[in-house]
Amino acid sequence: MSCIDEVTEILDLLYKHNWDERNGGNLSYILTEEEVNFICNPNNIIREFKYSFDMSELVGKYFIITGTGKYFKNCLKDPINNLGIMKVLDKNTLGLVWGYLDGGRPTSEAPTHLKCHIERLKQDKEHRLVIHCHPTNIICMTHVHDLDSNHFTEDLWKMQTESIVVFPEGIAVLPWILCGGEEIGIATADKMKEYRSVVWAQHGIFCTGKTLDEVFGLIETIEKAAEIYMKIFDKKIYQSITNEQLITLAKAFNLNYRKGIID
Ligand code: 2HA
Ligand code: ZN
């Protein structure tokens, strides 16, 4: 399977989960030189994209990035118009080596993605992927829950046994900030120093990790917890998972869970 097949399969699944309506969402994935060689000649730079922030730490790396204004719905059947593969040429420049055939360019959230990659690579050398999407129940929760990251994490952990196992480091929550801009990029990347998942209130989520399966699974698990929350938060609750039970779970699974939430 080529990296294009792998990425478009996930984009299609994200669309079918109803997490990427219209042109909602974006993805960026670090590719190996071998993966790029399989698709195109990585030394043939078709076009260049300039950015004002410093991406020195990424120079020489290859990324596949969804195009601005493109619909996840269309990526599986038409990858070459909807996606681009780029090499980071210098601290301010991405060089297109494949894709964006109709004259497209990287997602408006590309600077945020690239800043997130820089931070996650500092935490985990095997990090490769950033996915931004609009899962319904996570967005719902940011309307009816406070936006304190620890409290938000606590309630997601307590919705189902799997939560603390899948995201022991918790979830960061940002208030509403204008998307596509510098402020939200800096705020998101800053949270990525400690978290793999950052919720944007009334908008969606950024999730990061090593593989497509891992990050898709992270989004699924957070969204499932949020769905349970939305179904029960205004009902009479008879019993829930307690702090003690979460600590028992964490010990059994040897989880390095975020401290200061349940203890
Ligand atoms: O453009 O989701 O945040 C697609 C988006 C922007
Ligand atoms: Zn969005």
mmCIF file of C-alpha atoms and ligand atoms in Angstrom:
data_model
loop_
_atom_site.group_PDB
_atom_site.id
_atom_site.type_symbol
_atom_site.label_atom_id
_atom_site.label_comp_id
_atom_site.label_asym_id
_atom_site.label_seq_id
_atom_site.Cartn_x
_atom_site.Cartn_y
_atom_site.Cartn_z
ATOM 1 C CA MET A 1 0.000 0.000 0.000
ATOM 2 C CA SER A 2 1.419 3.428 -0.896
ATOM 3 C CA CYS A 3 1.332 6.282 1.597
ATOM 4 C CA ILE A 4 -1.341 7.909 -0.623
ATOM 5 C CA ASP A 5 -3.569 4.829 -0.280
ATOM 6 C CA GLU A 6 -3.058 4.802 3.501
ATOM 7 C CA VAL A 7 -3.771 8.518 3.922
ATOM 8 C CA THR A 8 -6.805 8.634 1.614
ATOM 9 C CA GLU A 9 -8.314 5.607 3.362
ATOM 10 C CA ILE A 10 -8.147 7.479 6.690
ATOM 11 C CA LEU A 11 -9.456 10.742 5.158
ATOM 12 C CA ASP A 12 -12.405 8.802 3.736
ATOM 13 C CA LEU A 13 -13.120 7.207 7.119
ATOM 14 C CA LEU A 14 -12.955 10.611 8.829
ATOM 15 C CA TYR A 15 -15.477 11.919 6.283
ATOM 16 C CA LYS A 16 -17.760 8.905 6.745
ATOM 17 C CA HIS A 17 -17.713 9.411 10.521
ATOM 18 C CA ASN A 18 -19.179 12.861 9.845
ATOM 19 C CA TRP A 19 -16.140 14.568 11.370
ATOM 20 C CA ASP A 20 -15.142 16.513 8.228
ATOM 21 C CA GLU A 21 -18.099 18.128 6.552
ATOM 22 C CA ARG A 22 -17.478 20.213 3.417
ATOM 23 C CA ASN A 23 -13.824 21.357 3.506
ATOM 24 C CA GLY A 24 -13.585 20.845 7.270
ATOM 25 C CA GLY A 25 -10.444 19.331 8.709
ATOM 26 C CA ASN A 26 -6.877 18.869 7.539
ATOM 27 C CA LEU A 27 -4.064 16.333 7.847
ATOM 28 C CA SER A 28 -0.273 16.397 7.649
ATOM 29 C CA TYR A 29 1.909 13.295 7.787
ATOM 30 C CA ILE A 30 5.704 12.962 7.738
ATOM 31 C CA LEU A 31 6.830 10.630 4.924
ATOM 32 C CA THR A 32 10.089 8.754 4.597
ATOM 33 C CA GLU A 33 12.246 9.383 1.522
ATOM 34 C CA GLU A 34 11.501 5.790 0.416
ATOM 35 C CA GLU A 35 7.762 6.450 0.562
ATOM 36 C CA VAL A 36 8.182 9.618 -1.516
ATOM 37 C CA ASN A 37 10.461 7.866 -4.025
ATOM 38 C CA PHE A 38 7.681 5.369 -4.589
ATOM 39 C CA ILE A 39 5.353 8.200 -5.729
ATOM 40 C CA CYS A 40 7.542 10.768 -7.530
ATOM 41 C CA ASN A 41 11.013 12.228 -8.021
ATOM 42 C CA PRO A 42 11.635 14.088 -4.748
ATOM 43 C CA ASN A 43 14.254 16.339 -6.351
ATOM 44 C CA ASN A 44 11.834 17.822 -8.886
ATOM 45 C CA ILE A 45 10.372 20.890 -7.139
ATOM 46 C CA ILE A 46 7.166 21.890 -8.961
ATOM 47 C CA ARG A 47 6.252 25.002 -6.935
ATOM 48 C CA GLU A 48 7.315 26.677 -3.680
ATOM 49 C CA PHE A 49 5.251 27.947 -0.736
ATOM 50 C CA LYS A 50 6.745 30.593 1.554
ATOM 51 C CA TYR A 51 5.942 30.930 5.264
ATOM 52 C CA SER A 52 6.981 33.626 7.688
ATOM 53 C CA PHE A 53 7.610 31.379 10.713
ATOM 54 C CA ASP A 54 10.785 29.384 11.318
ATOM 55 C CA MET A 55 10.635 25.694 10.437
ATOM 56 C CA SER A 56 14.414 25.060 10.541
ATOM 57 C CA GLU A 57 13.835 21.970 12.688
ATOM 58 C CA LEU A 58 11.903 20.343 9.835
ATOM 59 C CA VAL A 59 14.339 21.047 6.961
ATOM 60 C CA GLY A 60 14.806 17.977 4.754
ATOM 61 C CA LYS A 61 11.601 16.291 5.932
ATOM 62 C CA TYR A 62 8.769 15.321 3.586
ATOM 63 C CA PHE A 63 5.093 15.915 4.389
ATOM 64 C CA ILE A 64 1.851 14.964 2.723
ATOM 65 C CA ILE A 65 -0.644 17.758 3.490
ATOM 66 C CA THR A 66 -4.298 18.197 2.554
ATOM 67 C CA GLY A 67 -5.022 21.143 0.245
ATOM 68 C CA THR A 68 -6.779 24.325 1.284
ATOM 69 C CA GLY A 69 -10.498 24.348 0.512
ATOM 70 C CA LYS A 70 -10.426 20.653 -0.412
ATOM 71 C CA TYR A 71 -13.078 18.179 0.739
ATOM 72 C CA PHE A 72 -12.043 14.976 2.572
ATOM 73 C CA LYS A 73 -14.994 13.412 0.716
ATOM 74 C CA ASN A 74 -13.065 13.677 -2.568
ATOM 75 C CA CYS A 75 -9.552 12.604 -1.527
ATOM 76 C CA LEU A 76 -9.936 8.852 -2.096
ATOM 77 C CA LYS A 77 -11.118 9.192 -5.679
ATOM 78 C CA ASP A 78 -8.910 12.164 -6.612
ATOM 79 C CA PRO A 79 -5.774 12.330 -4.441
ATOM 80 C CA ILE A 80 -3.544 14.255 -6.880
ATOM 81 C CA ASN A 81 -5.801 17.342 -6.867
ATOM 82 C CA ASN A 82 -6.640 17.267 -3.167
ATOM 83 C CA LEU A 83 -3.288 16.429 -1.571
ATOM 84 C CA GLY A 84 0.292 17.624 -1.932
ATOM 85 C CA ILE A 85 3.653 16.126 -1.006
ATOM 86 C CA MET A 86 6.224 18.707 0.021
ATOM 87 C CA LYS A 87 9.834 18.834 1.115
ATOM 88 C CA VAL A 88 10.884 21.436 3.671
ATOM 89 C CA LEU A 89 13.570 23.205 1.617
ATOM 90 C CA ASP A 90 14.697 25.834 4.115
ATOM 91 C CA LYS A 91 13.407 27.530 7.249
ATOM 92 C CA ASN A 92 10.633 29.371 5.365
ATOM 93 C CA THR A 93 9.930 27.244 2.277
ATOM 94 C CA LEU A 94 7.953 24.150 1.330
ATOM 95 C CA GLY A 95 8.726 22.696 -2.114
ATOM 96 C CA LEU A 96 5.925 20.804 -3.854
ATOM 97 C CA VAL A 97 7.087 17.482 -5.343
ATOM 98 C CA TRP A 98 3.681 15.885 -6.054
ATOM 99 C CA GLY A 99 -0.022 16.854 -6.067
ATOM 100 C CA TYR A 100 -2.089 20.084 -5.910
ATOM 101 C CA LEU A 101 -2.431 19.521 -9.650
ATOM 102 C CA ASP A 102 -5.210 22.085 -10.105
ATOM 103 C CA GLY A 103 -3.049 24.882 -8.673
ATOM 104 C CA GLY A 104 -3.931 24.254 -5.038
ATOM 105 C CA ARG A 105 -1.847 24.936 -1.976
ATOM 106 C CA PRO A 106 -1.521 23.569 1.584
ATOM 107 C CA THR A 107 -4.348 23.916 4.115
ATOM 108 C CA SER A 108 -4.709 27.293 5.835
ATOM 109 C CA GLU A 109 -3.850 25.436 9.044
ATOM 110 C CA ALA A 110 -0.456 24.290 7.654
ATOM 111 C CA PRO A 111 1.533 26.678 9.903
ATOM 112 C CA THR A 112 -0.316 25.286 12.953
ATOM 113 C CA HIS A 113 0.350 21.719 11.800
ATOM 114 C CA LEU A 114 4.050 22.369 11.192
ATOM 115 C CA LYS A 115 4.444 24.075 14.584
ATOM 116 C CA CYS A 116 2.744 21.052 16.196
ATOM 117 C CA HIS A 117 5.134 18.680 14.383
ATOM 118 C CA ILE A 118 8.114 20.657 15.704
ATOM 119 C CA GLU A 119 6.859 20.323 19.310
ATOM 120 C CA ARG A 120 5.764 16.677 19.093
ATOM 121 C CA LEU A 121 9.095 15.626 17.510
ATOM 122 C CA LYS A 122 10.840 17.098 20.572
ATOM 123 C CA GLN A 123 8.697 14.809 22.762
ATOM 124 C CA ASP A 124 8.741 11.716 20.544
ATOM 125 C CA LYS A 125 11.253 11.010 17.752
ATOM 126 C CA GLU A 126 8.786 8.582 16.151
ATOM 127 C CA HIS A 127 6.019 11.179 15.893
ATOM 128 C CA ARG A 128 4.672 11.548 12.306
ATOM 129 C CA LEU A 129 1.061 12.678 12.130
ATOM 130 C CA VAL A 130 -1.277 15.601 12.879
ATOM 131 C CA ILE A 131 -5.000 15.326 12.152
ATOM 132 C CA HIS A 132 -7.462 18.183 12.653
ATOM 133 C CA CYS A 133 -11.178 17.336 12.409
ATOM 134 C CA HIS A 134 -14.627 18.376 13.648
ATOM 135 C CA PRO A 135 -16.082 15.504 15.745
ATOM 136 C CA THR A 136 -19.673 16.346 16.675
ATOM 137 C CA ASN A 137 -19.778 15.381 20.339
ATOM 138 C CA ILE A 138 -16.419 16.951 21.194
ATOM 139 C CA ILE A 139 -17.743 20.229 19.769
ATOM 140 C CA CYS A 140 -21.042 19.745 21.652
ATOM 141 C CA MET A 141 -19.155 19.284 24.907
ATOM 142 C CA THR A 142 -17.372 22.630 24.484
ATOM 143 C CA HIS A 143 -20.811 24.283 24.553
ATOM 144 C CA VAL A 144 -22.042 22.668 27.786
ATOM 145 C CA HIS A 145 -18.852 21.967 29.785
ATOM 146 C CA ASP A 146 -16.323 24.400 31.239
ATOM 147 C CA LEU A 147 -13.065 24.648 29.266
ATOM 148 C CA ASP A 148 -10.646 23.798 32.087
ATOM 149 C CA SER A 149 -8.321 21.125 30.603
ATOM 150 C CA ASN A 150 -8.072 19.094 33.832
ATOM 151 C CA HIS A 151 -11.812 19.117 34.480
ATOM 152 C CA PHE A 152 -12.560 18.306 30.825
ATOM 153 C CA THR A 153 -10.054 15.418 30.981
ATOM 154 C CA GLU A 154 -11.523 14.137 34.264
ATOM 155 C CA ASP A 155 -15.021 13.954 32.820
ATOM 156 C CA LEU A 156 -13.794 12.220 29.626
ATOM 157 C CA TRP A 157 -11.780 9.718 31.708
ATOM 158 C CA LYS A 158 -14.870 8.943 33.795
ATOM 159 C CA MET A 159 -17.178 8.280 30.829
ATOM 160 C CA GLN A 160 -15.655 4.897 29.927
ATOM 161 C CA THR A 161 -12.869 2.590 31.080
ATOM 162 C CA GLU A 162 -10.852 2.962 27.853
ATOM 163 C CA SER A 163 -10.321 6.731 28.101
ATOM 164 C CA ILE A 164 -7.473 6.906 30.617
ATOM 165 C CA VAL A 165 -5.804 3.932 28.915
ATOM 166 C CA VAL A 166 -5.810 5.667 25.502
ATOM 167 C CA PHE A 167 -5.079 9.246 26.628
ATOM 168 C CA PRO A 168 -3.378 9.041 30.039
ATOM 169 C CA GLU A 169 -1.720 12.452 29.462
ATOM 170 C CA GLY A 170 -5.191 14.034 29.165
ATOM 171 C CA ILE A 171 -6.681 16.522 26.742
ATOM 172 C CA ALA A 172 -5.841 20.227 26.470
ATOM 173 C CA VAL A 173 -8.720 22.609 25.776
ATOM 174 C CA LEU A 174 -8.329 26.034 24.170
ATOM 175 C CA PRO A 175 -11.045 28.694 24.247
ATOM 176 C CA TRP A 176 -12.481 29.955 20.957
ATOM 177 C CA ILE A 177 -9.666 31.627 18.980
ATOM 178 C CA LEU A 178 -9.752 32.672 15.311
ATOM 179 C CA CYS A 179 -8.741 29.637 13.230
ATOM 180 C CA GLY A 180 -6.122 29.797 10.476
ATOM 181 C CA GLY A 181 -4.233 32.498 12.382
ATOM 182 C CA GLU A 182 -0.935 32.798 14.189
ATOM 183 C CA GLU A 183 -2.381 33.052 17.702
ATOM 184 C CA ILE A 184 -4.184 29.705 17.552
ATOM 185 C CA GLY A 185 -1.123 28.043 15.975
ATOM 186 C CA ILE A 186 1.176 29.209 18.748
ATOM 187 C CA ALA A 187 -1.363 28.289 21.480
ATOM 188 C CA THR A 188 -1.941 24.804 20.000
ATOM 189 C CA ALA A 189 1.754 24.031 19.535
ATOM 190 C CA ASP A 190 2.405 25.220 23.088
ATOM 191 C CA LYS A 191 -0.117 22.669 24.428
ATOM 192 C CA MET A 192 1.538 19.984 22.269
ATOM 193 C CA LYS A 193 4.577 20.206 24.583
ATOM 194 C CA GLU A 194 2.495 18.195 27.080
ATOM 195 C CA TYR A 195 -0.451 16.720 25.183
ATOM 196 C CA ARG A 196 -1.119 14.791 21.966
ATOM 197 C CA SER A 197 -4.687 16.132 21.788
ATOM 198 C CA VAL A 198 -5.877 19.748 21.792
ATOM 199 C CA VAL A 199 -9.564 20.675 21.630
ATOM 200 C CA TRP A 200 -10.547 23.964 20.002
ATOM 201 C CA ALA A 201 -13.769 25.150 21.645
ATOM 202 C CA GLN A 202 -16.775 25.258 19.290
ATOM 203 C CA HIS A 203 -14.561 24.022 16.450
ATOM 204 C CA GLY A 204 -12.918 20.593 16.756
ATOM 205 C CA ILE A 205 -9.740 18.818 17.764
ATOM 206 C CA PHE A 206 -6.057 18.433 16.823
ATOM 207 C CA CYS A 207 -4.659 14.951 17.492
ATOM 208 C CA THR A 208 -1.102 13.746 16.952
ATOM 209 C CA GLY A 209 0.913 10.542 17.076
ATOM 210 C CA LYS A 210 3.108 8.003 15.334
ATOM 211 C CA THR A 211 0.718 6.205 12.992
ATOM 212 C CA LEU A 212 -2.565 6.685 11.152
ATOM 213 C CA ASP A 213 -4.156 3.925 13.254
ATOM 214 C CA GLU A 214 -2.953 5.398 16.529
ATOM 215 C CA VAL A 215 -4.208 8.917 15.803
ATOM 216 C CA PHE A 216 -7.502 7.757 14.282
ATOM 217 C CA GLY A 217 -8.001 5.542 17.363
ATOM 218 C CA LEU A 218 -7.239 8.485 19.661
ATOM 219 C CA ILE A 219 -9.854 10.653 17.935
ATOM 220 C CA GLU A 220 -12.409 7.796 18.024
ATOM 221 C CA THR A 221 -11.853 7.224 21.744
ATOM 222 C CA ILE A 222 -12.112 10.908 22.712
ATOM 223 C CA GLU A 223 -15.202 11.352 20.528
ATOM 224 C CA LYS A 224 -16.790 8.215 22.023
ATOM 225 C CA ALA A 225 -16.203 9.560 25.552
ATOM 226 C CA ALA A 226 -17.695 12.917 24.520
ATOM 227 C CA GLU A 227 -20.700 11.130 22.989
ATOM 228 C CA ILE A 228 -21.343 9.286 26.259
ATOM 229 C CA TYR A 229 -20.974 12.581 28.137
ATOM 230 C CA MET A 230 -23.508 14.285 25.880
ATOM 231 C CA LYS A 231 -25.975 11.408 26.316
ATOM 232 C CA ILE A 232 -25.842 11.345 30.111
ATOM 233 C CA PHE A 233 -24.632 14.682 31.510
ATOM 234 C CA ASP A 234 -28.135 16.050 32.059
ATOM 235 C CA LYS A 235 -29.599 12.739 33.318
ATOM 236 C CA LYS A 236 -29.836 11.395 36.858
ATOM 237 C CA ILE A 237 -26.577 9.455 37.372
ATOM 238 C CA TYR A 238 -26.749 6.380 39.629
ATOM 239 C CA GLN A 239 -23.044 5.420 39.483
ATOM 240 C CA SER A 240 -19.897 6.409 37.616
ATOM 241 C CA ILE A 241 -16.208 5.517 37.551
ATOM 242 C CA THR A 242 -14.590 6.776 40.779
ATOM 243 C CA ASN A 243 -11.134 8.300 41.281
ATOM 244 C CA GLU A 244 -10.106 5.123 43.129
ATOM 245 C CA GLN A 245 -11.194 2.933 40.218
ATOM 246 C CA LEU A 246 -9.245 5.087 37.747
ATOM 247 C CA ILE A 247 -6.139 4.816 39.951
ATOM 248 C CA THR A 248 -6.610 1.005 40.149
ATOM 249 C CA LEU A 249 -6.861 0.933 36.331
ATOM 250 C CA ALA A 250 -3.778 3.127 35.934
ATOM 251 C CA LYS A 251 -1.759 0.813 38.185
ATOM 252 C CA ALA A 252 -2.964 -2.317 36.382
ATOM 253 C CA PHE A 253 -2.050 -0.874 32.972
ATOM 254 C CA ASN A 254 1.078 0.867 34.254
ATOM 255 C CA LEU A 255 -0.174 4.234 32.946
ATOM 256 C CA ASN A 256 1.807 7.420 33.367
ATOM 257 C CA TYR A 257 -1.391 9.450 33.791
ATOM 258 C CA ARG A 258 -1.527 13.208 34.300
ATOM 259 C CA LYS A 259 -1.313 14.012 38.015
ATOM 260 C CA GLY A 260 -3.479 16.564 39.802
ATOM 261 C CA ILE A 261 -6.796 15.463 38.300
ATOM 262 C CA ILE A 262 -7.957 12.381 40.201
ATOM 263 C CA ASP A 263 -5.434 12.332 43.053
HETATM 264 O O1 2HA B 1 -10.347 24.551 6.576
HETATM 265 O O2 2HA B 1 -11.163 22.866 9.425
HETATM 266 O O3 2HA B 1 -9.980 24.850 10.649
HETATM 267 C C1 2HA B 1 -10.727 23.526 7.303
HETATM 268 C C2 2HA B 1 -10.722 23.737 8.729
HETATM 269 C C3 2HA B 1 -10.169 24.966 9.309
HETATM 270 ZN ZN ZN B 2 -11.410 23.111 11.430
#
